[in-house]
Coordinates of C-alpha atoms in Angstrom, one line a residue:
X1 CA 2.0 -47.4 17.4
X2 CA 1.2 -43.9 18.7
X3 CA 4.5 -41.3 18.2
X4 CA 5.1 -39.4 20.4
X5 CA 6.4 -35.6 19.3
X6 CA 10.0 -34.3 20.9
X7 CA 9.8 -30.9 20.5
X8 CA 12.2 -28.4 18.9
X9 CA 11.7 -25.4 17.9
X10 CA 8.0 2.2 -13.4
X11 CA 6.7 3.0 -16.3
X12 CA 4.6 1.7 -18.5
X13 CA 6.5 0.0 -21.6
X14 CA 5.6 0.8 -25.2
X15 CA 4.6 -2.3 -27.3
X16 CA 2.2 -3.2 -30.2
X17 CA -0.9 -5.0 -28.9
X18 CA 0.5 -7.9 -31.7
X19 CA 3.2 -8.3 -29.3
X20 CA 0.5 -9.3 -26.5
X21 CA -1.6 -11.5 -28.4
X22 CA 1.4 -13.0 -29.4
X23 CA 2.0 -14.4 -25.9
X24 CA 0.0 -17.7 -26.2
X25 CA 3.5 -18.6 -28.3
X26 CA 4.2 -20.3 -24.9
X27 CA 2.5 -22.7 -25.5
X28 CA 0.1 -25.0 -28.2
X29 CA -3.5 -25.4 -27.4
X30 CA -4.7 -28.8 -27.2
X31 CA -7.3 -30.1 -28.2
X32 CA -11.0 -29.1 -27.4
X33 CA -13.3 -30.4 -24.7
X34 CA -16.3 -31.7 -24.9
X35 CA -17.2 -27.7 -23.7
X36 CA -15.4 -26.1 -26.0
X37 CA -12.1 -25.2 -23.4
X38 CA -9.4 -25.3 -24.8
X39 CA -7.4 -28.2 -23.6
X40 CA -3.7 -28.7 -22.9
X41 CA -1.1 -25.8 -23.5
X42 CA 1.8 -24.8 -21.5
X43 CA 1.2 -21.6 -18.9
X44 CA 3.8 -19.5 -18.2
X45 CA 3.3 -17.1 -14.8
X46 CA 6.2 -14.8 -13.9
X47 CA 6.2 -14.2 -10.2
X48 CA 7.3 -11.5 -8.6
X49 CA 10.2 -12.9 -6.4
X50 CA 12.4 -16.2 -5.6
X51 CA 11.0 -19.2 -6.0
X52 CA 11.0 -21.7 -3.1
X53 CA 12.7 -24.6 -2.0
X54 CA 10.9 -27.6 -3.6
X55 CA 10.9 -29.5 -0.4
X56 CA 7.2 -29.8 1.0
X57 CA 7.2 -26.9 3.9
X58 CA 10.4 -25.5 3.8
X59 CA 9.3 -22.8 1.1
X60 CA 10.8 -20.0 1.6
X61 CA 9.1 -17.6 -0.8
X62 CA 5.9 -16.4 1.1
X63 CA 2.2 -17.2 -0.1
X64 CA 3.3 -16.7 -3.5
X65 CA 6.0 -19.6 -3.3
X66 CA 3.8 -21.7 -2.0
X67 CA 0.4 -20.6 -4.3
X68 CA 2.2 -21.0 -7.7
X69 CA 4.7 -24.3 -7.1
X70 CA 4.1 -25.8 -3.2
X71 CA 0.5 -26.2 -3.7
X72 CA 1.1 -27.2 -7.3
X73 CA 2.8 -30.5 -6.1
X74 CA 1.9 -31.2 -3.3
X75 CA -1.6 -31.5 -0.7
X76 CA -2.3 -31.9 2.6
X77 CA -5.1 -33.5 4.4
X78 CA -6.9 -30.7 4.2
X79 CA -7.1 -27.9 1.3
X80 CA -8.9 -24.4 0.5
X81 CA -12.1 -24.5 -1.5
X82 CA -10.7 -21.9 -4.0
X83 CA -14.1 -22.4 -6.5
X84 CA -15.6 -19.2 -5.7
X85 CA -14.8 -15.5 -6.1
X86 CA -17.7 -14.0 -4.0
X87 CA -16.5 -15.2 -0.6
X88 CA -13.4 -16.6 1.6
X89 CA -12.1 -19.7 0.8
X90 CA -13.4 -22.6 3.2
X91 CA -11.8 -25.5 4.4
X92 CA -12.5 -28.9 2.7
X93 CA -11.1 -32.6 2.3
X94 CA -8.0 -33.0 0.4
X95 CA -5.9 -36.2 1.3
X96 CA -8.4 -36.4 3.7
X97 CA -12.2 -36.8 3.4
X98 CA -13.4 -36.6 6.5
X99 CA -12.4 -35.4 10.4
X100 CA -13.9 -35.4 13.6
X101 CA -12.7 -34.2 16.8
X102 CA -13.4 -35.7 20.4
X103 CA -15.0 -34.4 23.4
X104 CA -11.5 -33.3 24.9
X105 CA -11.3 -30.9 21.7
X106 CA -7.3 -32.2 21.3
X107 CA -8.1 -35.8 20.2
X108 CA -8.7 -35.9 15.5
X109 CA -9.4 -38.4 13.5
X110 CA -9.2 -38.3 9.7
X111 CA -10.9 -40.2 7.2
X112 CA -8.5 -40.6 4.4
X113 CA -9.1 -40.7 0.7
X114 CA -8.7 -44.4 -1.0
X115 CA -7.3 -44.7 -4.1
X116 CA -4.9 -41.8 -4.5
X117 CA -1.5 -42.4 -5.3
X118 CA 1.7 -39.9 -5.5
X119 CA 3.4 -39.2 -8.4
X120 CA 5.7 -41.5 -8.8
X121 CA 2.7 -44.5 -8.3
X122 CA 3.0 -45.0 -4.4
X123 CA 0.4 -45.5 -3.1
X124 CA -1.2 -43.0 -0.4
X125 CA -2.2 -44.2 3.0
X126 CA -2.0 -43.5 7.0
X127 CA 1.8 -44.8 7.0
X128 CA 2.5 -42.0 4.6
X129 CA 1.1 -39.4 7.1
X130 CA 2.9 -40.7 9.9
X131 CA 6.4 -41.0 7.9
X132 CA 5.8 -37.7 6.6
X133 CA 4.8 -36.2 10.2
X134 CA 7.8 -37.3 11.8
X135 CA 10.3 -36.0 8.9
X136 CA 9.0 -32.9 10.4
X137 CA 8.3 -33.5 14.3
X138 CA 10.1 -36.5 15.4
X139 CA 14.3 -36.0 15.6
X140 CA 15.0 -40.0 15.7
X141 CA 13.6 -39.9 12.3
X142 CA 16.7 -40.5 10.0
X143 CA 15.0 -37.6 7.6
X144 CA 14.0 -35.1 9.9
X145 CA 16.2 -31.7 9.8
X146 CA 16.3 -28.9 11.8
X147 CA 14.9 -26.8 8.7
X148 CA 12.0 -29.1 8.7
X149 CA 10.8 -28.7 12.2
X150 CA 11.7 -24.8 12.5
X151 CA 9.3 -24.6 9.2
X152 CA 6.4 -27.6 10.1
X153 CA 6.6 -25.9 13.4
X154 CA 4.3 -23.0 12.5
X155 CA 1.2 -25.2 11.4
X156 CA 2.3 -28.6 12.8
X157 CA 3.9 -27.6 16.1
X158 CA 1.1 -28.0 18.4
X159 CA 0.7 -32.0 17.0
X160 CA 1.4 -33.7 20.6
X161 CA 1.4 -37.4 19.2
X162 CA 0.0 -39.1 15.8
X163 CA -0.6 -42.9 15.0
X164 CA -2.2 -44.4 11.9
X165 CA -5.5 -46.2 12.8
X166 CA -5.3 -49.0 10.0
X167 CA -4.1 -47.8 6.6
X168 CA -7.3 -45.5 5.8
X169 CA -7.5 -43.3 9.4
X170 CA -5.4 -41.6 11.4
X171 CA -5.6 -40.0 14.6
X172 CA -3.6 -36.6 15.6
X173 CA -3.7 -35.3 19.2
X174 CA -2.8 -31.7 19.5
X175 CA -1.2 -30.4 23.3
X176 CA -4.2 -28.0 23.6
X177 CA -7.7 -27.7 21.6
X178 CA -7.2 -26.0 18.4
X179 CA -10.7 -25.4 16.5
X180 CA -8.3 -24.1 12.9
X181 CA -6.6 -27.5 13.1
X182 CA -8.1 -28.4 9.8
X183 CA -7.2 -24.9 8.3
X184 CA -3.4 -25.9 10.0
X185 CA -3.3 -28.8 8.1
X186 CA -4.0 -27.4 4.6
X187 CA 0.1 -26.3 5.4
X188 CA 1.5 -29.4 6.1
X189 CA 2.2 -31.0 3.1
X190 CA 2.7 -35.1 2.5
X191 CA 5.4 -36.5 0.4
X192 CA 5.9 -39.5 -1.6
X193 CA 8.7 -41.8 1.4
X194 CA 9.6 -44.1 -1.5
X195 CA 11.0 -40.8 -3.2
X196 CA 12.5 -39.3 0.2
X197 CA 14.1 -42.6 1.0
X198 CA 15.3 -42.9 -2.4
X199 CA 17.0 -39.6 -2.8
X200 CA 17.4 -38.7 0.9
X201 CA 16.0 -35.5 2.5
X202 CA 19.3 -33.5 1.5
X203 CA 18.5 -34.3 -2.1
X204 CA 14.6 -34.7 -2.2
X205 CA 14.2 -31.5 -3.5
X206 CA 16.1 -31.8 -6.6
X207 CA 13.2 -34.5 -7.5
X208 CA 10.3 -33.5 -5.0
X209 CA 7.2 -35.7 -5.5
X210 CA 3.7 -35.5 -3.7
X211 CA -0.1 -36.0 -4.9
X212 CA -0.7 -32.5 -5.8
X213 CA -2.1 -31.7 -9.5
X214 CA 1.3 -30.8 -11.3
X215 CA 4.3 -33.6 -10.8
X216 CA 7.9 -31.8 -11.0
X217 CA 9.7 -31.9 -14.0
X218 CA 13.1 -29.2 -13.7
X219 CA 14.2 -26.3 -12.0
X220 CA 16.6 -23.6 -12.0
X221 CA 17.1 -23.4 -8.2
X222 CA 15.0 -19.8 -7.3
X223 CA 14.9 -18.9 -10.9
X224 CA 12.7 -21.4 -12.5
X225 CA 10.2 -24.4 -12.3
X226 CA 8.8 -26.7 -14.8
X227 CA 6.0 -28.9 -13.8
X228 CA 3.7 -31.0 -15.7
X229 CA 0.2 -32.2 -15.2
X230 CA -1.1 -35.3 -13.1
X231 CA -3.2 -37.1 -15.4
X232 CA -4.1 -39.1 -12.1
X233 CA -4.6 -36.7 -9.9
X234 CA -7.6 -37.8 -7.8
X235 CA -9.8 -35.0 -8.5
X236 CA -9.3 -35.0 -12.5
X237 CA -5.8 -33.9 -15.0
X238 CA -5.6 -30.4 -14.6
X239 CA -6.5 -29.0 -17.9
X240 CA -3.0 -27.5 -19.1
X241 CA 0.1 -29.8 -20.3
X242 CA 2.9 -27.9 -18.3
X243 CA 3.0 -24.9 -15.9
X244 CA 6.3 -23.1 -15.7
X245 CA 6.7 -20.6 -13.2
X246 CA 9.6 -18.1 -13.4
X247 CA 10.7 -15.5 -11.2
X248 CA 10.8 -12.2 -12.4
X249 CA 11.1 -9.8 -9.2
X250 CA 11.2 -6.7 -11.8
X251 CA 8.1 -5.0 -12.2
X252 CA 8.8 -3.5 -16.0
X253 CA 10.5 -7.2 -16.6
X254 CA 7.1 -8.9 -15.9
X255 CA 5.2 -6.5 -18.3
X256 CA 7.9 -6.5 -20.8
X257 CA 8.4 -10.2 -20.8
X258 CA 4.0 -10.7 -21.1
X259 CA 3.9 -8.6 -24.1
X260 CA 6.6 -10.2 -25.9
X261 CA 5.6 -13.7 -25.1
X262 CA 8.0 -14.7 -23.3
X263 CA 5.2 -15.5 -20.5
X264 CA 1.4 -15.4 -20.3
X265 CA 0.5 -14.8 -17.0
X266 CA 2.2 -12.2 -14.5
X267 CA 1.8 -11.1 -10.7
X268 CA 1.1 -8.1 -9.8
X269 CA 1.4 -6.2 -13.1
X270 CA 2.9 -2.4 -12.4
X271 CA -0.5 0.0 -11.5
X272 CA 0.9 1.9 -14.6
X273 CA 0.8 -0.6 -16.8
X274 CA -3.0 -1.7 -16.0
X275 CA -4.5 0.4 -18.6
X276 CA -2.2 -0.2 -21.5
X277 CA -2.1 -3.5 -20.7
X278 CA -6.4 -3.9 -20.9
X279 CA -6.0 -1.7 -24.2
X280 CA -3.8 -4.5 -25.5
X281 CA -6.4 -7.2 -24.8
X282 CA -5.1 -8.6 -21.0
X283 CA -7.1 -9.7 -18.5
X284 CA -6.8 -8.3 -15.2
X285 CA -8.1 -10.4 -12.4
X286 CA -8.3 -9.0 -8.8
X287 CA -10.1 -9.9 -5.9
X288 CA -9.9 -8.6 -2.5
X289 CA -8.6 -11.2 -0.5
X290 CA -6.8 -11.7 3.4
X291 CA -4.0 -8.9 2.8
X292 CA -2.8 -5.8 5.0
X293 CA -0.2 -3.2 3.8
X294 CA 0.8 -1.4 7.0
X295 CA 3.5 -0.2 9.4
X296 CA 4.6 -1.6 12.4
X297 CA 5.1 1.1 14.9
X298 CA 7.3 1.0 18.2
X299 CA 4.8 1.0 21.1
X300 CA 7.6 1.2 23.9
X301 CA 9.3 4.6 23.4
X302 CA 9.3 7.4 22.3
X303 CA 6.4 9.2 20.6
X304 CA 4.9 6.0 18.8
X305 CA 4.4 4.8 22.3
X306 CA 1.2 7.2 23.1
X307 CA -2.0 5.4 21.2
X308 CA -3.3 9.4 20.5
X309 CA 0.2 10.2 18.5
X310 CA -1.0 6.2 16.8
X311 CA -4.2 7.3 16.2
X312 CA -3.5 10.4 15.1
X313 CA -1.2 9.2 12.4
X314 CA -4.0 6.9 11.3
X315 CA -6.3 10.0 11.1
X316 CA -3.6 11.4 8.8
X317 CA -3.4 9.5 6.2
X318 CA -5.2 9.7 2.5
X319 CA -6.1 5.8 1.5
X320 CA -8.4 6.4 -0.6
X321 CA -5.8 8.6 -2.5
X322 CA -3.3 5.9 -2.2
X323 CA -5.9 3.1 -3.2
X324 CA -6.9 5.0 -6.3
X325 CA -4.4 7.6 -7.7
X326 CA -1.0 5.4 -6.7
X327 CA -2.2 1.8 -7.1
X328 CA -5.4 2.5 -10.0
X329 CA -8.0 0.8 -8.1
X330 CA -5.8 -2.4 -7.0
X331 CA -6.0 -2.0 -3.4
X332 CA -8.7 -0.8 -1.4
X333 CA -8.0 1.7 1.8
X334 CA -8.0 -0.1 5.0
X335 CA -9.7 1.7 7.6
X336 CA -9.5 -1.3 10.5
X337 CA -6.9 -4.0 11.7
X338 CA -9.1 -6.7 9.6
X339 CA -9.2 -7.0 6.3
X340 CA -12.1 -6.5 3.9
X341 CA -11.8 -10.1 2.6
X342 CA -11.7 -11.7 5.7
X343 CA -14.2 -13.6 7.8
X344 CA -13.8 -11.8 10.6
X345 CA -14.4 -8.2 8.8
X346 CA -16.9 -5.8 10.2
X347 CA -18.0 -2.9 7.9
X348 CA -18.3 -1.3 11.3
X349 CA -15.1 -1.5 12.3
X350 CA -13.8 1.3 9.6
X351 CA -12.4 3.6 11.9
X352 CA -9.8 5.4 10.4
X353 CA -11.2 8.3 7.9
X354 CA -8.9 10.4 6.8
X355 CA -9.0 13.4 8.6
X356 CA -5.8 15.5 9.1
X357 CA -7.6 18.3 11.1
X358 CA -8.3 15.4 13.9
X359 CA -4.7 14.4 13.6
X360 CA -3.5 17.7 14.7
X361 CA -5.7 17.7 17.6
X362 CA -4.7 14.8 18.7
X363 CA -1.2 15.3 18.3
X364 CA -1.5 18.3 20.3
X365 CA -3.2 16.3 22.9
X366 CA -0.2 14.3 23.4
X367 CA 1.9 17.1 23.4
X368 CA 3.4 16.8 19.9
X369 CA 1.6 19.9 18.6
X370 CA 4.9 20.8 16.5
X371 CA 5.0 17.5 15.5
X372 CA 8.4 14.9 16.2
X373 CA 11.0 13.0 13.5
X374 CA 11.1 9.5 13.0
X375 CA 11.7 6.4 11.0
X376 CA 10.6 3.6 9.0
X377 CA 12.4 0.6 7.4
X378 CA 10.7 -0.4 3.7
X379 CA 10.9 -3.4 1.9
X380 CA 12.1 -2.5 -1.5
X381 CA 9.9 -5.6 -3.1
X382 CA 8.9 -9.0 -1.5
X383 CA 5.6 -11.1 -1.4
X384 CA 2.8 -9.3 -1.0
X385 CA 4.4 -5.9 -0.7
X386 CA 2.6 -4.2 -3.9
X387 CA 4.9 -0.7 -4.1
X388 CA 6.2 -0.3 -1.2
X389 CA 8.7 2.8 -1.7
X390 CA 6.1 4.6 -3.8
X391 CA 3.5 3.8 -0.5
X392 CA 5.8 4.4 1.7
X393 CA 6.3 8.1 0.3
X394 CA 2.5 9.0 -0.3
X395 CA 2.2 8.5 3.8
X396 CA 5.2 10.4 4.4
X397 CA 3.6 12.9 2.6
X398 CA 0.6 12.3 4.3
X399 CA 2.5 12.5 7.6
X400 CA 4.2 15.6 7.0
X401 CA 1.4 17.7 6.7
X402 CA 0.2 17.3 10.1
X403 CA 3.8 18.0 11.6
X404 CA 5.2 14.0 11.5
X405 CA 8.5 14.0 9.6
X406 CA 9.1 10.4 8.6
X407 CA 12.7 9.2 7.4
X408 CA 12.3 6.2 4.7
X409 CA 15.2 3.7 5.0
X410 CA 14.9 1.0 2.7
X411 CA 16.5 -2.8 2.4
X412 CA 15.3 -5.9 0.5
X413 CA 12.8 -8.1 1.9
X414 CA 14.6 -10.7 3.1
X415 CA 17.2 -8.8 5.6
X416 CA 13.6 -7.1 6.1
X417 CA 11.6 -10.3 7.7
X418 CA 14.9 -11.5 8.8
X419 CA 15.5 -9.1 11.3
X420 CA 11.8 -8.9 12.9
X421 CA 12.2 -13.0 13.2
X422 CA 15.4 -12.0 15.6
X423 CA 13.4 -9.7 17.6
X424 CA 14.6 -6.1 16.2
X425 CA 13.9 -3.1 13.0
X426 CA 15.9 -3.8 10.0
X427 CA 18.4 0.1 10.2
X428 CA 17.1 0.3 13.8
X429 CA 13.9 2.7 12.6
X430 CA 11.2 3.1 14.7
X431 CA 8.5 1.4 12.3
X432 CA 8.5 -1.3 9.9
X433 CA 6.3 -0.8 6.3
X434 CA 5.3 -4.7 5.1
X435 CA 2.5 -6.4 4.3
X436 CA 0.8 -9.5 6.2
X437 CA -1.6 -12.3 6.3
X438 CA -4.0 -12.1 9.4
X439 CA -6.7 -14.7 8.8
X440 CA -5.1 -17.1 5.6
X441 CA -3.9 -18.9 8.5
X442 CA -5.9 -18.5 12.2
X443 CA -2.5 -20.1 13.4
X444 CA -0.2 -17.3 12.3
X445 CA -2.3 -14.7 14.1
X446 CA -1.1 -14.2 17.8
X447 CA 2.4 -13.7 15.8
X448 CA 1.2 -10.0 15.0
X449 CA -1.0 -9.2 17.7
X450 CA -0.2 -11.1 20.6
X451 CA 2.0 -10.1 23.6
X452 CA 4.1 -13.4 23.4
X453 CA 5.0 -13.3 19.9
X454 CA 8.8 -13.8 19.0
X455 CA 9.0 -11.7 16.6
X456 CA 9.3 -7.5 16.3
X457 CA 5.9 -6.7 16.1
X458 CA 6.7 -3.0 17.8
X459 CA 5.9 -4.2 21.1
X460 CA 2.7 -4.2 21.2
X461 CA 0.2 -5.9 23.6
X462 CA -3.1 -6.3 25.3
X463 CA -4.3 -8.9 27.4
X464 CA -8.3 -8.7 26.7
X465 CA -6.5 -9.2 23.2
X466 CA -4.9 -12.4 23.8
X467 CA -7.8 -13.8 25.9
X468 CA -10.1 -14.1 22.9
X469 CA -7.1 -15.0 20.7
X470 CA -6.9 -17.8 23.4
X471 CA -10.5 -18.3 23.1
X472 CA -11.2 -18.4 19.2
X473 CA -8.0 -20.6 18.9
X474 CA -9.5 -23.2 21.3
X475 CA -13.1 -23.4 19.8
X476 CA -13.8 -25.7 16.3
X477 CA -17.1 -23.3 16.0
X478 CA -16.3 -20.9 13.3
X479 CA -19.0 -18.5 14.2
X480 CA -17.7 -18.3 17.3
X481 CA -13.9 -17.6 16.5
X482 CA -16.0 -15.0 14.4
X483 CA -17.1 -13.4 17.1
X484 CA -13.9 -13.3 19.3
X485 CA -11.4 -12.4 16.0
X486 CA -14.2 -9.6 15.6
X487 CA -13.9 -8.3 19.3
X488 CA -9.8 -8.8 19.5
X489 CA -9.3 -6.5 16.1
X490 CA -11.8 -4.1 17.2
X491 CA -9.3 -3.4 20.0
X492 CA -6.4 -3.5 17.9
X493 CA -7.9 -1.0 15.6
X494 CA -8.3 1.3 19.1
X495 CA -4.8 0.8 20.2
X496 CA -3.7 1.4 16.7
X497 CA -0.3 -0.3 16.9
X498 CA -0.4 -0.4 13.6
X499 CA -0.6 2.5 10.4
X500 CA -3.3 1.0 8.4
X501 CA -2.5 1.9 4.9
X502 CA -4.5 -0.6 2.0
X503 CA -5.6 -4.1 1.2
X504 CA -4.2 -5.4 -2.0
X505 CA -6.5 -6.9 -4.7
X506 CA -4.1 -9.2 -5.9
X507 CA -3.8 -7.9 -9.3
X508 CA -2.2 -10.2 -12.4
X509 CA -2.8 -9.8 -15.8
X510 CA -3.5 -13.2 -18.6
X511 CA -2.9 -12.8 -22.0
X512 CA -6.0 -13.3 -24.0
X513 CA -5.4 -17.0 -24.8
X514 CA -5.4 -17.8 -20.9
X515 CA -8.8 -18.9 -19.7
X516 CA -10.7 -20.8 -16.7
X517 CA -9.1 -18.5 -14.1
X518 CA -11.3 -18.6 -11.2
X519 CA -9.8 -15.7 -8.8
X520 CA -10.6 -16.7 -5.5
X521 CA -10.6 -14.0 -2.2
X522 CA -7.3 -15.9 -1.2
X523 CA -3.4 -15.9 -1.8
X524 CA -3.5 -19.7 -3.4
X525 CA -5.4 -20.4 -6.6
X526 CA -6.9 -23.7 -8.5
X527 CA -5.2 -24.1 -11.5
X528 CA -6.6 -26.9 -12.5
X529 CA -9.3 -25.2 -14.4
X530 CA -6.9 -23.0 -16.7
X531 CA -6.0 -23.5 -20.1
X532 CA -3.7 -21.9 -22.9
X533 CA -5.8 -21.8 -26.2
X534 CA -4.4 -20.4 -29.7

């Protein structure tokens, strides 16, 4: 049966270096490998926001959500290869092995992997991708919610119809060709029905259940998780016993609570605290990976709306100082729309040197040789958002000595993202500081850059832009979406509708008894190779 799809739409704190060692209290070591890991132990990650809703794609929480408890529990037929640390993370087989796609570019078929069950023993097959695909796109389903379509809708929404093929294949037929469907499908994530039907959807995520490498075991709704490991999971037990992951949006909080045990892992450690932290015997992992810390600017009035006043403001600004003094190395300056650890990142693309002597002429160019007021909403924390009040200031700074005299407004991340998803600036400035995701996910793209996009994105378009958005979107050739992601940021980083500020390095710091971290150049991790040792 082939269905059919109806569509919807800081300081550093003062501690004893004991205190730090002290942190593997977490959790027991098991016992050794055959390697001489460490085996077993409980690891403990503060994150730096809320946690997300425990229902497959609803989330809720940014990447982070989803890196540290989504991806924990559940897969889809697809995942990131997240073995490496000197490259982007590549699509490979998850619940699927295989794919291939037809001649008409819309038509996929899926291999899928025998012998994997869910947590709770069902077994995995093709009527567990259908039931699972129309809880998100079909409305007749009796667990389909409006919730679930708005959030399957950003990777799932161009599925035209699905149909299992036997119990081991299944066939999806997207409404137009899609080359990143595989990459798409990494985001929708499959779900045990036996445990949906049991509990219902309204109460699935009290007891969520998938095939991921960690099956749930509690929560405090935002505040806490506790999961435990999959000793069946199909690509081998994860090597730790539990994984708690607690949200500790506080930046002090998360160093505080590592040095006194009370975790073992945190995100995005205070710059501050780096040093201190390394003297104490942490690890700090970073990697550059696909992350932008910008503003949005208003491209439809006013002086924001004159690419030379852009460009000019991009001219003005000191990343390297930002990179270094403010964030110790964390970030790197971003000189160009793409990001350094992308695959579509051109060393020739840096643009933007800092040059305040070329900002001034510009400005004068445009007529703003005395320089103009304006405004930009800041996030005061959130996903991905490093420090954006202390960022936000250093390019105020910046700004001000070539004549631009930026207000900051600030309001929490949520009212933040909120607002730009309705079409508008948070405090009705006439910018928007945030961070973003360009290439993690091909399909989240033509959000920021294209003309059509629903949300705020300062009004910004280009046509020449869109075409090879169009283009790169439709071909399964990755060299060739290369080539046209290449060519369409190469014009964003002329039109400059953005303030290209850093790219984050995604900084955490492990207490010495953490090990097997692999950091890849991505948002998500594998935790399956970590362990807590004594």
């Amino acid at each position: 049966m082939t269905h059919r799809r109806r569509t919807t739409r800081p300081t550093a704190l003062a501690a004893a270096a004991a205190l730090l060692l002290a942190a593997a209290g977490c959790a027991p070591s098991g016992p050794a490998g055959p390697d001489g890991a460490a085996r077993g132990g409980t690891l403990v990650i503060g994150a730096t926001g809320k946690l997300p809703n425990t229902d497959t794609v609803i989330g809720g929480a940014g990447f982070e959500g989803k890196r540290l408890v989504s991806f924990q529990i559940y897969e889809g037929l697809t995942r990131y290869d997240l073995s490496r640390r000197d490259a982007p993370p590549e699509i490979t087989g998850a619940l699927a092995t295989s794919w291939k796609v037809a001649e008409d570019r819309r038509t996929w078929t899926f291999q899928l992997r025998a012998g994997v069950d869910f947590q709770d023993g069902t077994p995995f097959d093709a009527d567990a991708v259908v039931f699972n695909l129309d809880r998100y796109l079909n409305e007749k389903s009796p667990h389909f919610t409006e919730a679930l379509g708005a959030a399957a809708g950003e990777y799932a929404g161009g599925i035209e119809s699905y149909r299992a093929l036997g119990a081991d294949r299944v066939e999806l037929v997207t409404a137009e060709p899609n080359g990143h469907f595989p990459e798409d499908l990494a985001h929708v994530l499959i779900a045990s029905p036996t445990a949906i039907e049991k509990t219902g959807t309204k109460d699935f995520a009290r007891k969520p259940v998938g095939t991921g490498p960690f099956s749930f075991v509690s929560q405090r709704e935002g505040q806490r998780v506790e999961l435990k490991a999959n000793r069946a999971y199909w690509r081998g037990a994860p090597k730790l016993d539990r994984l708690v992951v607690t949200a500790l949006p506080d930046a002090a909080a998360r160093t505080a609570a590592l040095r006194s045990g009370d975790v073992n892992w945190i995100e995005y450690p205070h710059p501050d605290d780096i040093a201190s932290l390394r003297a104490d015997g942490a690890t700090i992992a970073t990697n550059g990976y696909d992350h932008l810390w910008y503003w949005i600017l208003d491209t439809e009035k006013g002086p924001w709306k004159d690419a030379r006043v852009r460009r000019a403001a991009n001219y003005a600004v000191n990343r390297e100082a930002i990179a270094e003094n403010l964030l110790h190395g964390t970030a790197d300056p971003a000189h160009q729309a793409a990001p350094r650890a992308t695959f579509a990142y051109d060393k020739g693309g840096d643009t933007y040197t800092y040059d305040p002597a070329k900002a001034r002429r510009l400005l004068a160019e445009a007529g703003y040789g005395k320089g103009f007021a304006t405004s930009v909403t800041v996030p005061t924390g959130g996903s991905g958002n490093l420090l954006p009040v202390p960022i936000a200031e250093a390019v105020q700074r910046d700004l001000a000595a070539v004549g631009i005299r930026a207000e900051i407004r600030t309001t929490d991340w949520t009212t933040l993202i909120s607002a730009e998803a309705d079409g508008r600036v948070a405090l009705g400035s006439q910018a928007v500081a945030q961070s973003t995701t360009l290439f993690q996910s091909e399909a989240l793209l033509p959000l920021f850059v294209g003309s059509d996009s629903p949300f705020w994105t300062g009004g910004y378009g280009n046509k020449k832009v869109d075409a090879l958005l169009a283009s790169a979107s439709a071909s399964p050739d990755r060299e060739r979406r290369r080539a046209d992601y290449r060519e369409a940021l190469k014009l964003v980083t002329e039109d400059a509708p953005w303030l290209f500020v850093v790219n984050d390095r995604n900084p955490r710091a492990l207490a010495p008894q953490v090990k097997g971290l692999v950091q890849p150049q991505s948002w998500f991790l594998d935790l399956t190779t970590v362990s807590v040792g004594s």
